[in-house]
mmCIF file of C-alpha atoms in Angstrom:
data_model
loop_
_atom_site.group_PDB
_atom_site.id
_atom_site.type_symbol
_atom_site.label_atom_id
_atom_site.label_comp_id
_atom_site.label_asym_id
_atom_site.label_seq_id
_atom_site.Cartn_x
_atom_site.Cartn_y
_atom_site.Cartn_z
ATOM 1 C CA MET W 1 6.385 -0.587 25.603
ATOM 2 C CA ALA W 2 3.131 1.346 25.288
ATOM 3 C CA ARG W 3 3.868 2.209 21.670
ATOM 4 C CA ALA W 4 4.487 -1.421 20.762
ATOM 5 C CA ALA W 5 1.225 -2.456 22.409
ATOM 6 C CA LEU W 6 -0.673 -0.141 20.100
ATOM 7 C CA LEU W 7 0.814 -1.561 16.899
ATOM 8 C CA PRO W 8 -0.692 -5.064 16.469
ATOM 9 C CA VAL W 9 0.160 -5.630 12.795
ATOM 10 C CA ALA W 10 -1.219 -8.907 11.498
ATOM 11 C CA LEU W 11 1.663 -9.556 9.117
ATOM 12 C CA LEU W 12 5.262 -8.325 9.035
ATOM 13 C CA LEU W 13 5.401 -4.766 7.721
ATOM 14 C CA CYS W 14 8.865 -3.311 7.245
ATOM 15 C CA LEU W 15 10.979 -6.388 6.576
ATOM 16 C CA ALA W 16 8.462 -7.667 4.031
ATOM 17 C CA LEU W 17 10.208 -5.405 1.548
ATOM 18 C CA ALA W 18 13.071 -7.897 1.501
ATOM 19 C CA GLY W 19 10.793 -10.592 0.045
ATOM 20 C CA GLY W 20 9.815 -13.965 1.434
ATOM 21 C CA ALA W 21 6.860 -16.306 1.048
ATOM 22 C CA ASN W 22 3.682 -14.757 -0.296
ATOM 23 C CA ALA W 23 5.393 -11.372 -0.235
ATOM 24 C CA ALA W 24 2.605 -9.665 -2.158
ATOM 25 C CA GLN W 25 0.367 -10.130 0.876
ATOM 26 C CA LYS W 26 2.570 -7.916 3.046
ATOM 27 C CA SER W 27 4.587 -5.663 0.822
ATOM 28 C CA THR W 28 5.065 -2.513 -1.167
ATOM 29 C CA ALA W 29 3.480 -3.291 -4.530
ATOM 30 C CA GLY W 30 5.104 -2.921 -7.945
ATOM 31 C CA PHE W 31 4.791 -0.302 -10.642
ATOM 32 C CA TYR W 32 1.034 -0.272 -11.101
ATOM 33 C CA GLU W 33 -1.664 -1.361 -8.696
ATOM 34 C CA LEU W 34 -4.514 -3.366 -10.264
ATOM 35 C CA LYS W 35 -4.850 -3.631 -14.036
ATOM 36 C CA ASN W 36 -4.686 -1.575 -17.213
ATOM 37 C CA LYS W 37 -7.290 -2.427 -19.828
ATOM 38 C CA LYS W 38 -4.921 -3.940 -22.389
ATOM 39 C CA GLY W 39 -1.769 -4.303 -20.358
ATOM 40 C CA ASP W 40 -0.139 -1.441 -22.237
ATOM 41 C CA PHE W 41 -0.056 2.333 -22.208
ATOM 42 C CA SER W 42 1.011 5.185 -24.472
ATOM 43 C CA ILE W 43 3.384 8.007 -23.645
ATOM 44 C CA LYS W 44 3.769 10.427 -26.551
ATOM 45 C CA VAL W 45 4.440 8.167 -29.559
ATOM 46 C CA THR W 46 5.979 5.197 -27.777
ATOM 47 C CA ASN W 47 3.781 2.198 -27.021
ATOM 48 C CA TRP W 48 5.243 -0.273 -24.537
ATOM 49 C CA GLY W 49 3.844 -3.789 -24.120
ATOM 50 C CA ALA W 50 3.902 -3.805 -20.352
ATOM 51 C CA ALA W 51 3.023 -6.976 -18.524
ATOM 52 C CA LEU W 52 -0.570 -7.415 -17.407
ATOM 53 C CA VAL W 53 -1.098 -6.710 -13.743
ATOM 54 C CA SER W 54 -3.457 -9.187 -12.125
ATOM 55 C CA ALA W 55 -5.755 -8.222 -9.268
ATOM 56 C CA ILE W 56 -6.982 -11.801 -8.903
ATOM 57 C CA VAL W 57 -3.687 -13.614 -8.286
ATOM 58 C CA PRO W 58 -2.152 -12.199 -5.063
ATOM 59 C CA ASP W 59 1.427 -12.415 -6.364
ATOM 60 C CA GLY W 60 0.447 -10.699 -9.622
ATOM 61 C CA LYS W 61 0.361 -7.141 -8.303
ATOM 62 C CA GLY W 62 2.931 -5.002 -10.051
ATOM 63 C CA GLY W 63 3.611 -7.482 -12.862
ATOM 64 C CA PRO W 64 5.360 -10.863 -12.777
ATOM 65 C CA LYS W 65 7.664 -9.736 -9.930
ATOM 66 C CA GLY W 66 6.444 -6.798 -7.874
ATOM 67 C CA PHE W 67 8.610 -4.684 -5.602
ATOM 68 C CA GLY W 68 7.687 -7.018 -2.742
ATOM 69 C CA LYS W 69 9.814 -9.759 -4.325
ATOM 70 C CA VAL W 70 13.059 -7.932 -4.938
ATOM 71 C CA ILE W 71 16.041 -7.314 -2.679
ATOM 72 C CA TRP W 72 16.046 -3.835 -1.165
ATOM 73 C CA THR W 73 19.095 -2.059 0.267
ATOM 74 C CA VAL W 74 18.960 -0.432 3.695
ATOM 75 C CA LYS W 75 20.216 3.103 3.054
ATOM 76 C CA GLU W 76 19.982 4.425 6.603
ATOM 77 C CA HIS W 77 18.383 3.636 9.918
ATOM 78 C CA VAL W 78 18.100 4.985 13.447
ATOM 79 C CA SER W 79 16.923 2.520 16.095
ATOM 80 C CA HIS W 80 16.902 4.841 19.122
ATOM 81 C CA GLY W 81 15.357 8.119 20.221
ATOM 82 C CA ASP W 82 11.810 9.400 19.855
ATOM 83 C CA SER W 83 11.595 8.903 16.069
ATOM 84 C CA PRO W 84 13.363 5.703 14.975
ATOM 85 C CA TYR W 85 13.253 5.001 11.246
ATOM 86 C CA ILE W 86 14.582 2.811 8.458
ATOM 87 C CA THR W 87 14.923 3.712 4.772
ATOM 88 C CA PHE W 88 15.002 1.120 1.981
ATOM 89 C CA TYR W 89 16.254 1.709 -1.578
ATOM 90 C CA TYR W 90 15.669 -0.159 -4.829
ATOM 91 C CA HIS W 91 16.852 0.642 -8.356
ATOM 92 C CA SER W 92 14.389 -0.522 -11.005
ATOM 93 C CA LEU W 93 16.021 -1.045 -14.398
ATOM 94 C CA ASP W 94 14.753 0.367 -17.679
ATOM 95 C CA GLY W 95 12.372 -2.221 -19.150
ATOM 96 C CA GLU W 96 11.815 -4.106 -15.885
ATOM 97 C CA GLN W 97 8.411 -5.846 -15.964
ATOM 98 C CA GLY W 98 7.906 -4.312 -19.409
ATOM 99 C CA PHE W 99 7.789 -0.717 -18.157
ATOM 100 C CA PRO W 100 9.990 2.018 -19.647
ATOM 101 C CA GLY W 101 12.540 4.008 -17.705
ATOM 102 C CA ALA W 102 14.903 3.440 -14.814
ATOM 103 C CA LEU W 103 13.608 4.366 -11.362
ATOM 104 C CA ASP W 104 15.199 5.152 -8.006
ATOM 105 C CA VAL W 105 12.752 4.052 -5.312
ATOM 106 C CA TYR W 106 12.976 4.965 -1.615
ATOM 107 C CA VAL W 107 10.615 3.804 1.146
ATOM 108 C CA LYS W 108 10.986 5.164 4.683
ATOM 109 C CA TYR W 109 9.225 3.758 7.760
ATOM 110 C CA GLN W 110 9.263 5.914 10.896
ATOM 111 C CA LEU W 111 7.726 5.803 14.369
ATOM 112 C CA SER W 112 7.030 9.097 16.101
ATOM 113 C CA ARG W 113 5.198 10.396 19.140
ATOM 114 C CA PRO W 114 2.698 9.813 20.388
ATOM 115 C CA TYR W 115 1.755 6.665 18.410
ATOM 116 C CA ASP W 116 2.310 7.419 14.731
ATOM 117 C CA LEU W 117 3.685 5.180 12.001
ATOM 118 C CA SER W 118 4.567 7.060 8.819
ATOM 119 C CA ILE W 119 5.460 5.528 5.459
ATOM 120 C CA ARG W 120 7.009 7.730 2.778
ATOM 121 C CA MET W 121 7.612 6.516 -0.774
ATOM 122 C CA ASN W 122 9.698 8.645 -3.142
ATOM 123 C CA VAL W 123 10.383 7.634 -6.747
ATOM 124 C CA THR W 124 12.536 9.484 -9.294
ATOM 125 C CA ALA W 125 12.388 8.680 -13.011
ATOM 126 C CA ARG W 126 15.870 8.781 -14.513
ATOM 127 C CA ASN W 127 15.455 8.802 -18.283
ATOM 128 C CA LYS W 128 11.896 8.065 -19.512
ATOM 129 C CA ALA W 129 8.324 8.841 -18.571
ATOM 130 C CA THR W 130 6.577 5.918 -16.897
ATOM 131 C CA PRO W 131 3.488 5.244 -14.751
ATOM 132 C CA VAL W 132 4.147 4.920 -11.023
ATOM 133 C CA ASN W 133 1.474 3.939 -8.511
ATOM 134 C CA LEU W 134 2.861 2.314 -5.378
ATOM 135 C CA ALA W 135 0.712 1.010 -2.533
ATOM 136 C CA ASN W 136 1.440 -0.501 0.865
ATOM 137 C CA HIS W 137 -0.329 -3.822 1.402
ATOM 138 C CA ALA W 138 0.043 -4.252 5.177
ATOM 139 C CA TYR W 139 -2.704 -6.244 6.901
ATOM 140 C CA TRP W 140 -4.175 -4.939 10.169
ATOM 141 C CA ASN W 141 -6.062 -6.661 12.969
ATOM 142 C CA LEU W 142 -6.491 -4.301 15.913
ATOM 143 C CA ALA W 143 -7.789 -7.073 18.157
ATOM 144 C CA GLY W 144 -4.267 -8.490 18.241
ATOM 145 C CA HIS W 145 -2.287 -11.447 16.952
ATOM 146 C CA GLY W 146 -4.269 -14.674 16.598
ATOM 147 C CA SER W 147 -7.555 -13.033 17.626
ATOM 148 C CA GLY W 148 -9.678 -14.247 14.714
ATOM 149 C CA ASP W 149 -11.438 -12.176 12.080
ATOM 150 C CA VAL W 150 -12.023 -8.425 11.842
ATOM 151 C CA LEU W 151 -15.753 -8.578 11.151
ATOM 152 C CA LYS W 152 -16.517 -6.577 14.303
ATOM 153 C CA HIS W 153 -14.068 -3.809 13.473
ATOM 154 C CA GLU W 154 -15.644 -0.432 12.735
ATOM 155 C CA LEU W 155 -14.550 1.431 9.596
ATOM 156 C CA GLN W 156 -15.254 4.991 8.499
ATOM 157 C CA MET W 157 -14.055 6.141 5.064
ATOM 158 C CA PHE W 158 -13.608 9.892 4.521
ATOM 159 C CA ALA W 159 -14.373 9.722 0.796
ATOM 160 C CA SER W 160 -16.409 12.041 -1.413
ATOM 161 C CA HIS W 161 -16.421 9.687 -4.417
ATOM 162 C CA TYR W 162 -15.877 6.022 -5.226
ATOM 163 C CA THR W 163 -14.895 4.155 -8.389
ATOM 164 C CA PRO W 164 -16.964 1.060 -9.191
ATOM 165 C CA VAL W 165 -15.065 -1.679 -11.040
ATOM 166 C CA ASP W 166 -15.904 -4.201 -13.735
ATOM 167 C CA ALA W 167 -15.203 -7.958 -13.662
ATOM 168 C CA PRO W 168 -11.426 -7.579 -14.293
ATOM 169 C CA MET W 169 -11.297 -5.032 -11.427
ATOM 170 C CA ARG W 170 -10.948 -1.953 -13.666
ATOM 171 C CA PRO W 171 -12.895 1.264 -13.025
ATOM 172 C CA PRO W 172 -15.044 2.949 -15.667
ATOM 173 C CA ALA W 173 -14.453 6.620 -16.393
ATOM 174 C CA ARG W 174 -15.093 8.818 -13.367
ATOM 175 C CA HIS W 175 -13.912 12.239 -12.361
ATOM 176 C CA GLY W 176 -11.051 12.595 -9.908
ATOM 177 C CA GLN W 177 -9.254 15.252 -7.932
ATOM 178 C CA GLN W 178 -5.797 15.822 -6.501
ATOM 179 C CA ASN W 179 -5.476 16.156 -2.747
ATOM 180 C CA ALA W 180 -2.857 17.167 -0.224
ATOM 181 C CA MET W 181 -2.317 15.280 3.040
ATOM 182 C CA ARG W 182 -5.779 14.542 4.422
ATOM 183 C CA PRO W 183 -7.671 12.023 6.587
ATOM 184 C CA VAL W 184 -8.554 8.903 4.599
ATOM 185 C CA ALA W 185 -10.151 6.446 7.026
ATOM 186 C CA ARG W 186 -10.584 5.486 10.662
ATOM 187 C CA VAL W 187 -10.614 1.916 11.990
ATOM 188 C CA ARG W 188 -11.584 0.859 15.516
ATOM 189 C CA ASP W 189 -11.841 -2.446 17.340
ATOM 190 C CA PRO W 190 -14.596 -2.006 19.974
ATOM 191 C CA LYS W 191 -13.422 -4.915 22.121
ATOM 192 C CA SER W 192 -9.795 -3.874 22.601
ATOM 193 C CA GLY W 193 -10.357 -0.124 22.282
ATOM 194 C CA ARG W 194 -7.528 0.155 19.747
ATOM 195 C CA ALA W 195 -8.003 2.438 16.750
ATOM 196 C CA PHE W 196 -6.069 4.184 14.038
ATOM 197 C CA GLU W 197 -6.714 7.023 11.641
ATOM 198 C CA LEU W 198 -5.020 6.927 8.240
ATOM 199 C CA TRP W 199 -3.819 10.119 6.561
ATOM 200 C CA ALA W 200 -2.335 10.231 3.056
ATOM 201 C CA ASN W 201 -1.665 12.485 0.075
ATOM 202 C CA GLN W 202 -3.000 10.161 -2.651
ATOM 203 C CA PRO W 203 -6.333 10.691 -4.446
ATOM 204 C CA GLY W 204 -7.658 7.172 -3.824
ATOM 205 C CA VAL W 205 -7.684 4.273 -1.384
ATOM 206 C CA GLN W 206 -8.492 0.605 -1.843
ATOM 207 C CA PHE W 207 -10.204 -1.207 1.048
ATOM 208 C CA TYR W 208 -9.579 -4.948 1.166
ATOM 209 C CA THR W 209 -11.208 -7.339 3.660
ATOM 210 C CA ALA W 210 -8.788 -10.268 3.157
ATOM 211 C CA SER W 211 -11.529 -12.284 1.497
ATOM 212 C CA TRP W 212 -8.864 -14.174 -0.470
ATOM 213 C CA LEU W 213 -6.631 -14.818 2.536
ATOM 214 C CA ILE W 214 -6.615 -18.576 3.103
ATOM 215 C CA ASN W 215 -4.687 -20.210 5.952
ATOM 216 C CA GLU W 216 -1.748 -17.808 5.966
ATOM 217 C CA LYS W 217 0.719 -18.930 8.640
ATOM 218 C CA GLY W 218 1.793 -16.319 11.166
ATOM 219 C CA LYS W 219 4.121 -16.363 14.151
ATOM 220 C CA ALA W 220 3.714 -18.761 17.074
ATOM 221 C CA GLY W 221 1.777 -21.196 14.892
ATOM 222 C CA LYS W 222 -1.198 -18.879 14.450
ATOM 223 C CA VAL W 223 -3.102 -19.047 11.158
ATOM 224 C CA TYR W 224 -4.866 -16.159 9.433
ATOM 225 C CA GLY W 225 -7.934 -17.109 7.429
ATOM 226 C CA GLN W 226 -10.574 -15.286 5.446
ATOM 227 C CA TYR W 227 -11.348 -11.826 6.918
ATOM 228 C CA GLY W 228 -8.475 -12.287 9.358
ATOM 229 C CA ALA W 229 -7.250 -8.731 8.739
ATOM 230 C CA LEU W 230 -7.953 -5.675 6.617
ATOM 231 C CA CYS W 231 -5.964 -3.465 4.256
ATOM 232 C CA LEU W 232 -6.268 0.220 3.428
ATOM 233 C CA GLU W 233 -4.103 0.886 0.378
ATOM 234 C CA THR W 234 -3.773 4.559 -0.530
ATOM 235 C CA GLN W 235 -2.866 4.998 -4.179
ATOM 236 C CA ALA W 236 -3.638 6.740 -7.446
ATOM 237 C CA TYR W 237 -6.757 5.617 -9.255
ATOM 238 C CA PRO W 238 -6.264 2.229 -10.951
ATOM 239 C CA ASP W 239 -6.156 2.287 -14.753
ATOM 240 C CA ALA W 240 -5.490 6.042 -14.596
ATOM 241 C CA VAL W 241 -3.420 5.999 -17.804
ATOM 242 C CA ASN W 242 -6.591 5.120 -19.739
ATOM 243 C CA HIS W 243 -8.708 7.905 -18.193
ATOM 244 C CA PRO W 244 -7.578 11.478 -19.000
ATOM 245 C CA ASN W 245 -9.962 12.838 -16.353
ATOM 246 C CA PHE W 246 -8.209 10.847 -13.593
ATOM 247 C CA PRO W 247 -5.230 12.415 -11.780
ATOM 248 C CA SER W 248 -2.126 11.538 -13.791
ATOM 249 C CA SER W 249 0.138 8.740 -12.563
ATOM 250 C CA ILE W 250 2.904 9.441 -15.109
ATOM 251 C CA VAL W 251 6.299 10.428 -13.686
ATOM 252 C CA ARG W 252 8.657 12.104 -16.157
ATOM 253 C CA PRO W 253 12.452 12.444 -15.958
ATOM 254 C CA GLY W 254 13.418 14.859 -13.230
ATOM 255 C CA GLN W 255 10.062 14.588 -11.486
ATOM 256 C CA VAL W 256 9.653 12.957 -8.076
ATOM 257 C CA TYR W 257 6.678 10.765 -7.161
ATOM 258 C CA LYS W 258 5.815 11.319 -3.491
ATOM 259 C CA HIS W 259 3.427 9.059 -1.616
ATOM 260 C CA ASP W 260 3.095 9.798 2.100
ATOM 261 C CA MET W 261 0.855 8.074 4.613
ATOM 262 C CA VAL W 262 0.556 8.206 8.401
ATOM 263 C CA PHE W 263 -1.190 5.698 10.667
ATOM 264 C CA ARG W 264 -2.169 7.542 13.866
ATOM 265 C CA PHE W 265 -2.941 5.015 16.580
ATOM 266 C CA SER W 266 -5.014 5.635 19.683
ATOM 267 C CA TYR W 267 -6.555 3.718 22.544
ATOM 268 C CA GLN W 268 -9.722 4.128 24.576
ATOM 269 C CA ALA W 269 -10.334 1.830 27.525
ATOM 270 C CA THR W 270 -13.370 -0.430 27.242
ATOM 271 C CA TYR W 271 -15.405 -1.873 30.090
ATOM 272 C CA ASP W 272 -17.682 -4.890 30.149
ATOM 273 C CA ALA W 273 -21.275 -4.091 31.019
#
């Protein structure tokens, strides 16, 4: 019971992988987060006309149909004990969304003591090199369901660099660096005392304030409006295939893409003055 009380997710997290209305607002995104400059990329001598990825249209992430709008298979699950988990699997066909190569994609959600939620994404390229940059787009409101906006939440980002973007949401050339599992950000709601710290092994993170969230219906008739939640999306740098100095997002046959993140929740009692 205590663990559940510390996990006030604004929108459905795990089952969003199976699709549903406005799935891009609560899902694992498709092949490539944000946008490449020309909607294509080059690997050796092969140039593939991959679909443009839109950062403006919510459902456009990952191409015309991101991984949040496909049917995933439950490979295994444990619903009891100290570390319950569920693992989803999806096979992406060669040429899907205009990207080369077949992919085997696994996403595992697990709860562990004391109050941790871990998400692990593993992708294996079967036959061709292809860019892979998955991100989890869960919305968080630590004040609880139906509590209004998150404008009084406190956020600390553990970042040494940032990438400014142009009008189409693409970054100019900047240096980057690879990192192991490390603290990414900390979020706290002063009123409820709830907080979480995000750890991940990706070089970048995108912070989104739900500024485009308009009247999204939640459970019990509650409605989430602008700034009704926040997102912290760990990922590779957007447009990395066009910047040789960015950490590479290309996965070649036999290689495994590994994206791990852990949300470590905590609580500190608050008292009215």
